[in-house]
Short mmCIF file of C-alpha atoms in Angstrom, two decimals:
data_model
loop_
_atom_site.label_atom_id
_atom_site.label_comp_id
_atom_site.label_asym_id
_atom_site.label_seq_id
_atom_site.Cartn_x
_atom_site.Cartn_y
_atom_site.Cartn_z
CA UNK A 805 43.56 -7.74 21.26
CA UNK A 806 40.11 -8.07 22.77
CA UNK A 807 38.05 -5.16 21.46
CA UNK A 808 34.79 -5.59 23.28
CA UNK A 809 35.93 -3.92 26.50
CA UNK A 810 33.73 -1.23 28.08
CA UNK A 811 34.97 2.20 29.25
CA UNK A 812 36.00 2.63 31.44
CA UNK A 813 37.95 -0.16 32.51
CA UNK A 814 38.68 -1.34 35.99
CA UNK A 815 41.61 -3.67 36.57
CA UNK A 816 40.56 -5.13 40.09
CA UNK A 817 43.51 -6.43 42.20
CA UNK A 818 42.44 -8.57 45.77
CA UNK A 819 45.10 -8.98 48.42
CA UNK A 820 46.40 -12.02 49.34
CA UNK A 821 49.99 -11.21 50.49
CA UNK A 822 52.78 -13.36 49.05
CA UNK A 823 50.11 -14.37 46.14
CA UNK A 824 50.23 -11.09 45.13
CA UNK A 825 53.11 -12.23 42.46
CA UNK A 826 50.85 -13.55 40.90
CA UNK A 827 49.26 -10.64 39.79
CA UNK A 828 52.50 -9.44 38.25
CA UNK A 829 52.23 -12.78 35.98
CA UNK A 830 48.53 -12.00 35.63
CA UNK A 831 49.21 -8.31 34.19
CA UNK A 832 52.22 -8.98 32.05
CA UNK A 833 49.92 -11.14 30.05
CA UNK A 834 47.10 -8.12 30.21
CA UNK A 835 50.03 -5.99 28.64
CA UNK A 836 50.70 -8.20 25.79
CA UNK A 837 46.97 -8.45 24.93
CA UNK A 838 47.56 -4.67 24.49
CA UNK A 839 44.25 -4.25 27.52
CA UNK A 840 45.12 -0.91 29.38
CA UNK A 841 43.18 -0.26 32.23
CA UNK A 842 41.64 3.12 32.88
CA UNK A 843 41.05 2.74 36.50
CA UNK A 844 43.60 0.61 39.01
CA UNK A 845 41.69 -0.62 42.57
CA UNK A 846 43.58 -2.28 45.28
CA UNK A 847 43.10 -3.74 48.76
CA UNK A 848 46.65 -4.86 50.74
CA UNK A 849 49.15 -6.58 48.40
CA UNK A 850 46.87 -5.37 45.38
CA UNK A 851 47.27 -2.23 46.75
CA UNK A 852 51.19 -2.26 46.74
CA UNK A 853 50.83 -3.72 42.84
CA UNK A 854 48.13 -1.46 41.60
CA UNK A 855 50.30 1.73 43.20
CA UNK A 856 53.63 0.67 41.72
CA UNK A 857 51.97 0.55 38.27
CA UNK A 858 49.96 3.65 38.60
CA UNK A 859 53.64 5.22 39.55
CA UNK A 860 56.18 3.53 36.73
CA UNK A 861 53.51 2.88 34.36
CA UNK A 862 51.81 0.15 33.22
CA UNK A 863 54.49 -1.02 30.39
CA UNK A 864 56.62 -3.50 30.02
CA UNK A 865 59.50 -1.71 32.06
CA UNK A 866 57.11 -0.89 34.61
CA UNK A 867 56.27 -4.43 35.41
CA UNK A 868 60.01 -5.75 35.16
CA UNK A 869 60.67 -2.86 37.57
CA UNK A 870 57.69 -4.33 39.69
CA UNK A 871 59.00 -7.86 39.40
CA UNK A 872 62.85 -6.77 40.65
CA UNK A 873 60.87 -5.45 43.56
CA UNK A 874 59.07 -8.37 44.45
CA UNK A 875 62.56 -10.06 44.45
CA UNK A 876 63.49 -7.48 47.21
CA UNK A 877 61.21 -7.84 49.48
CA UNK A 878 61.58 -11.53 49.03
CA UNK A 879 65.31 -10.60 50.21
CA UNK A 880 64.42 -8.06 52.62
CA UNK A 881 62.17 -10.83 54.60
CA UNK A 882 59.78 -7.69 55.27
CA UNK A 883 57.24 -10.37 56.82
CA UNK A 884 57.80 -12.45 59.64
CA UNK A 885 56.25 -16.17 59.05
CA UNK A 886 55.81 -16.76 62.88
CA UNK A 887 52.54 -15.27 63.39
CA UNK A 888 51.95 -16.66 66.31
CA UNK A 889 54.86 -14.54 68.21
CA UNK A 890 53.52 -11.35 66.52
CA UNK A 891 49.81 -11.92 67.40
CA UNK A 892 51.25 -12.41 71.14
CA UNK A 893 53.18 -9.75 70.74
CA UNK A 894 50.24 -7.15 69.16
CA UNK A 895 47.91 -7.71 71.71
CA UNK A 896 50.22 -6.72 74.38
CA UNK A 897 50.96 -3.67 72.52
CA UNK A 898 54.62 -4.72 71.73
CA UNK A 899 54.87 -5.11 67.79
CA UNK A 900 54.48 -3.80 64.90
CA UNK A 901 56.24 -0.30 64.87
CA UNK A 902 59.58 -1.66 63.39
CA UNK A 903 57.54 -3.29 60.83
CA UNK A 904 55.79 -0.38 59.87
CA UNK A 905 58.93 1.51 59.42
CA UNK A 906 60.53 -0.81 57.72
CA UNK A 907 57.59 -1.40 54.79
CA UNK A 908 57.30 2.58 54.69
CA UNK A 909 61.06 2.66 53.86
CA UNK A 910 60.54 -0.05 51.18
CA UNK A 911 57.79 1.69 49.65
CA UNK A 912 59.48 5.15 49.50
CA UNK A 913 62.70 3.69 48.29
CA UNK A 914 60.66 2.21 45.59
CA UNK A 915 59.29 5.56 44.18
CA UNK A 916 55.99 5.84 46.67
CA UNK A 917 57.15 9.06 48.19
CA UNK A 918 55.25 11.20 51.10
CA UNK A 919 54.72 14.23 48.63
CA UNK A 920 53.17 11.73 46.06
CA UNK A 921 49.28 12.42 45.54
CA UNK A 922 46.90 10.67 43.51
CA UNK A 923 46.41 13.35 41.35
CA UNK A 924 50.15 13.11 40.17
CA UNK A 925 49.46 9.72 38.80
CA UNK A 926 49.03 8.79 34.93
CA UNK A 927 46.02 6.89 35.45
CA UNK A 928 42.98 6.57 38.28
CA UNK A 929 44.32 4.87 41.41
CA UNK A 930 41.84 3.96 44.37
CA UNK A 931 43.07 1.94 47.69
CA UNK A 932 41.03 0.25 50.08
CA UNK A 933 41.48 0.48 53.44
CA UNK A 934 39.05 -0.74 56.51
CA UNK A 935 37.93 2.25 59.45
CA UNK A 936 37.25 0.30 62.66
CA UNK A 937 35.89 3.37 64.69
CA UNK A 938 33.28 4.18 61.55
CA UNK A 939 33.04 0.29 60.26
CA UNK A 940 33.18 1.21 56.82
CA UNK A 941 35.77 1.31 53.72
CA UNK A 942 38.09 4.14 52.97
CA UNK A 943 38.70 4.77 49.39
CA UNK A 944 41.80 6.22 49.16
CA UNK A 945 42.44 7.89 45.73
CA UNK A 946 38.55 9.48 45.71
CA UNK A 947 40.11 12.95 46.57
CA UNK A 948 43.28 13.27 43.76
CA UNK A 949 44.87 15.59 47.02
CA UNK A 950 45.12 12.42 48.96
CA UNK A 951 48.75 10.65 49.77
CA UNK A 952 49.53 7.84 48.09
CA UNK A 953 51.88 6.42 50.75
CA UNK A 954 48.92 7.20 53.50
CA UNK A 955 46.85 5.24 51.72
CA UNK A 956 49.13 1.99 50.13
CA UNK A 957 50.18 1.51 54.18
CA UNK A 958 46.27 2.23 55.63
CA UNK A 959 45.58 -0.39 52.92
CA UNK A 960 48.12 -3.04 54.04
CA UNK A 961 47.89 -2.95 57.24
CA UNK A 962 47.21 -6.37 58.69
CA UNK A 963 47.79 -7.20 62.34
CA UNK A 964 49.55 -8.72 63.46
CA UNK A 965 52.55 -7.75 61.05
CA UNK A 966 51.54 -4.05 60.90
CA UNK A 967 49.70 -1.49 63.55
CA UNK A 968 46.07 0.41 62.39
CA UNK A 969 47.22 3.81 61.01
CA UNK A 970 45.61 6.27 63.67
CA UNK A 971 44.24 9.37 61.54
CA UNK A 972 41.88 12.02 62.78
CA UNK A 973 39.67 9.69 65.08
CA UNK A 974 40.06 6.42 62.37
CA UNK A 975 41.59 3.24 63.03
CA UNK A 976 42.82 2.11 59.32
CA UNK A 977 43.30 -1.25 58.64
CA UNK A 978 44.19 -3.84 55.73
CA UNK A 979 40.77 -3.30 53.35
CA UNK A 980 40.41 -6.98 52.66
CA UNK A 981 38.32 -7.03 55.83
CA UNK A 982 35.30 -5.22 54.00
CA UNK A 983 36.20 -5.81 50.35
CA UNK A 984 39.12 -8.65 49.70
CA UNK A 985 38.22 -8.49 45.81
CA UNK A 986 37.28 -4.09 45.57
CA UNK A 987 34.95 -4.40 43.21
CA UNK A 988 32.48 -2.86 44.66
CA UNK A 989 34.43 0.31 45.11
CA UNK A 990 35.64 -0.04 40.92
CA UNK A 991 31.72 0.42 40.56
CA UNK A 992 31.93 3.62 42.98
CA UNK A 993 34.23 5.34 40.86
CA UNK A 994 32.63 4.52 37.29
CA UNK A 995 34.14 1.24 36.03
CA UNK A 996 31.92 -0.23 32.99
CA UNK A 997 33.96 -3.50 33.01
CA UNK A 998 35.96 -4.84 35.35
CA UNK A 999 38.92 -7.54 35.47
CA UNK A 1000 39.37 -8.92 38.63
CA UNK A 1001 42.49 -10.73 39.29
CA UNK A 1002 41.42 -12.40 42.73
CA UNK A 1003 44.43 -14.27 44.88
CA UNK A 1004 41.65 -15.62 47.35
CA UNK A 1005 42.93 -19.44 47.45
CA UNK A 1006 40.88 -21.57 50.64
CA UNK A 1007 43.38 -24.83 50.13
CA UNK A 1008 45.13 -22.82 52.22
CA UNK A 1009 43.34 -24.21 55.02
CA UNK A 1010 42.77 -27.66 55.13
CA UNK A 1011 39.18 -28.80 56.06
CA UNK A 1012 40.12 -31.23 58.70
CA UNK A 1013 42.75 -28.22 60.38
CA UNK A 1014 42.40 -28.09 64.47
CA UNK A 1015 42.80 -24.72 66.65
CA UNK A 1016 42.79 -21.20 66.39
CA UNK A 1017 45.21 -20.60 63.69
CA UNK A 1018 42.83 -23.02 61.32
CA UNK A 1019 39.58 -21.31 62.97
CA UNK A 1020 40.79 -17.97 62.10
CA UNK A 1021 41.86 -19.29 58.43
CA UNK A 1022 38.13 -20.55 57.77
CA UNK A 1023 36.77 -17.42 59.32
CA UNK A 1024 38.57 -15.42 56.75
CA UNK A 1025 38.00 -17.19 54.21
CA UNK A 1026 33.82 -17.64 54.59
CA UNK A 1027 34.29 -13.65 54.62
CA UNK A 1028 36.15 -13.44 51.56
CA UNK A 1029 33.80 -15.70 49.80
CA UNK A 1030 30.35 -14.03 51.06
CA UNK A 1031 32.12 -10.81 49.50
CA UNK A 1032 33.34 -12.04 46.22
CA UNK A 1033 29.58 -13.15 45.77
CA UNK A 1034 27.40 -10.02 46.82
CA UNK A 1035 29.99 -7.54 45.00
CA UNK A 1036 29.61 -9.59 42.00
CA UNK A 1037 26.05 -9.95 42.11
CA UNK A 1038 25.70 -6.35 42.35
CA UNK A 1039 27.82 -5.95 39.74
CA UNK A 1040 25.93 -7.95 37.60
CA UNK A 1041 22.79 -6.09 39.08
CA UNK A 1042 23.99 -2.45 37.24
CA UNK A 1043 25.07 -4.77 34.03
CA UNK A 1044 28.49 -3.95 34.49
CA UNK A 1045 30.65 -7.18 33.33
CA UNK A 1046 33.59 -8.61 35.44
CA UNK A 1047 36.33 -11.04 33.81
CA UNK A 1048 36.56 -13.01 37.38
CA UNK A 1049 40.50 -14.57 37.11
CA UNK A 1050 41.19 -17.11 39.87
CA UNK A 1051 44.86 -16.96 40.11
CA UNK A 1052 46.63 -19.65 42.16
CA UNK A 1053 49.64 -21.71 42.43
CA UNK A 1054 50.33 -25.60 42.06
CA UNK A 1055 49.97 -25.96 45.80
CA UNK A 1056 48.97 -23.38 48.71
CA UNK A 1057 51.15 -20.70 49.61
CA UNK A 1058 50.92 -18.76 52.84
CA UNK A 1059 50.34 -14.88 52.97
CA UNK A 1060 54.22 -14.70 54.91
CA UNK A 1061 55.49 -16.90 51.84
CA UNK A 1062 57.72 -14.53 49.79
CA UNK A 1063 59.62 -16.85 48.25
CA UNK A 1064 59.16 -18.28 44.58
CA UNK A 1065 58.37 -15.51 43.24
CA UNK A 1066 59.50 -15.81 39.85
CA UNK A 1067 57.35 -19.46 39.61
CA UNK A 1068 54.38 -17.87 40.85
CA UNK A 1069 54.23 -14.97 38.33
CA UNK A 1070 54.58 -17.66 35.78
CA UNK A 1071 51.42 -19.38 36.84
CA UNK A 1072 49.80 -16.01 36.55
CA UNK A 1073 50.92 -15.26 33.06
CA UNK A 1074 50.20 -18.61 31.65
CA UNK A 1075 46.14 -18.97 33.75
CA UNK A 1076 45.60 -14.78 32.52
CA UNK A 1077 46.92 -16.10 28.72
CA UNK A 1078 44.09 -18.92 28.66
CA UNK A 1079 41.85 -16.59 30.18
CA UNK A 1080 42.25 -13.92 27.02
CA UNK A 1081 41.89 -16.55 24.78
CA UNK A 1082 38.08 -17.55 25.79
CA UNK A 1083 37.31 -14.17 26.02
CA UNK A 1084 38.54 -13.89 22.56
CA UNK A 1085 36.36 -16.68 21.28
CA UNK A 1086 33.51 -14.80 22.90
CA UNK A 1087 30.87 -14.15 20.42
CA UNK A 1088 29.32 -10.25 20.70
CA UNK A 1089 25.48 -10.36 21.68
CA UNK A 1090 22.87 -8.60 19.65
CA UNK A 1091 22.74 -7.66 16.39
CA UNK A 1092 26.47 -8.64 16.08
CA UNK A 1093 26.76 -11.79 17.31
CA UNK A 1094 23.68 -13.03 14.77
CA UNK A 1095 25.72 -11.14 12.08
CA UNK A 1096 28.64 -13.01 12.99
CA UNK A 1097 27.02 -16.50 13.41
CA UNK A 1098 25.09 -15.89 9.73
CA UNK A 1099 28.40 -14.63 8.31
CA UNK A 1100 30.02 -18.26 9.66
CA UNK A 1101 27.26 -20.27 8.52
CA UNK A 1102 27.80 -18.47 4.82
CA UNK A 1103 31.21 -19.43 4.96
CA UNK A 1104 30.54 -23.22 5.30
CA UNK A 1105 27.83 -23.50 2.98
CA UNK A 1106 30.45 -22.12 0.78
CA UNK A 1107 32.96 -24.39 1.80
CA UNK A 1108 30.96 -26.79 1.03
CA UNK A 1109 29.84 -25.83 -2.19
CA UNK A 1110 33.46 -25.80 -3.20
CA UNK A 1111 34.66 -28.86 -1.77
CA UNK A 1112 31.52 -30.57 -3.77
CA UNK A 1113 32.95 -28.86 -7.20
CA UNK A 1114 36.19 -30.42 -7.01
CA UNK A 1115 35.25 -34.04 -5.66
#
């Protein structure tokens, strides 16, 4: 178990749609290490994860419950792979209500109900969602009277798959447009360590890619970056820590790609597992980590000493 965590701790989940199993991987090996978090944040598909947890709990029936989910809406087909059709379709205001419907059904079958508030919840749950008319984030989970199911579908919702929620003169949308990887808002609410478990992956689109669909890809991704960067810089700035996990698969998978589920929270698992075990070489600094080093160099003099003796 890694004991050097501060409190309280923030576990960090970015969107990244279909990635997002990934992050089941990712906290199944968290669990074994025995790290509890004491705050979940989530933009889009790390919304969806961090509010299933923060529902069944975060044990190891709470993620296979998680995982049989992710299964589901592999089945269900909840999102459409021809975006092209749907972006058409958005901007002549044609799309998107049978979508919405359908993930708000998915999520209340799966235990996100409409009389569920964040104050319910075992442990601290914050959402991020994007305000167009203000052009600033929403934390949803700040205010414990808040909905849970307001906020998990202001925080995924990406055009062209899914309408803005319109709320008493807002415009919500998916939160990964101001802060992909929330850790910003984990420093809002009091997180003195944070692990971050980031799905950004730019292979996705290919340097030499033509068009709009490529253009917008880049776009997106430039954004994501600049983000990543200035949140953990000012992270760093306050001295609060963040464990930055990378998580990725063998080859690029599209945001629409709900398939392979099971192969993808694999990869998590086994990148989070080598991840623990650097942080468990990690020497303490101060005082402790000279004690330590002075305690190893003892040892091998020692050794030594010993192995001299018997030769």
């Amino acid at each position: 178990m890694i004991t050097r965590l501060k409190r309280p701790l923030a576990f960090v989940l970015s969107g990244g749609g279909a990635r997002g199993a990934l992050q089941v991987g990712a906290l199944r090996a968290l669990l074994e290490a025995g790290i509890q978090p004491d705050l979940l944040v989530g933009t889009s598909i790390g919304a969806a994860n961090a509010a299933y947890l923060a529902t069944h709990g975060f044990t190891q029936a709470g993620l296979e419950s998680l995982m049989a989910t992710w299964h589901e809406a592999a089945a269900a087909n909840l999102v459409s792979a021809n975006a092209l059709w749907l972006t058409m379709q958005f901007l002549l205001n044609r799309a998107g209500r049978r979508l919405d419907h359908r993930l708000r059904d998915f999520f209340i079958a799966h235990g996100i109900t409409p009389d569920l508030r964040f104050g319910d919840l075992g442990v601290r749950l914050i959402l991020v969602a994007a305000d167009l008319n203000a052009g600033r984030p929403i934390l949803y989970g700040a205010d414990p009277r808040q909905s849970v199911l307001e906020g998990l579908l202001a925080s995924t919702a990406l055009p062209p798959w899914l309408y803005p929620l319109e709320k008493d003169g807002q415009l919500l949308i998916d939160g990964g447009v101001v802060s992909n990887l929330p850790i910003e808002p984990a420093l809002a609410q009091g997180a003195r360590e944070i692990i971050a478990l980031d799905l950004a992956d730019p292979r996705e689109t290919p340097i030499e890619g033509h068009g709009f669909g490529p253009f917008l890809g880049k776009l997106m991704n430039i954004i994501e970056q600049r983000q990543r960067a200035m949140e953990i810089a000012l992270a760093r700035a306050q001295k609060v820590p963040v464990r930055h996990i990378a998580l990725y698969s063998d080859v690029p998978v599209a945001i629409w790609d709900f398939q392979d589920v099971a192969e993808r929270s694999a990869r998590g698992y086994a990148i989070t597992r080598q991840a623990i075990a650097l942080w468990q070489s990690e020497r303490p600094r101060g005082w402790r980590g000279w004690l330590l080093s002075w305690a190893d160099r003892l040892r091998s003099r020692q050794h030594e000493k010993w192995n001299r003796s018997i030769s």
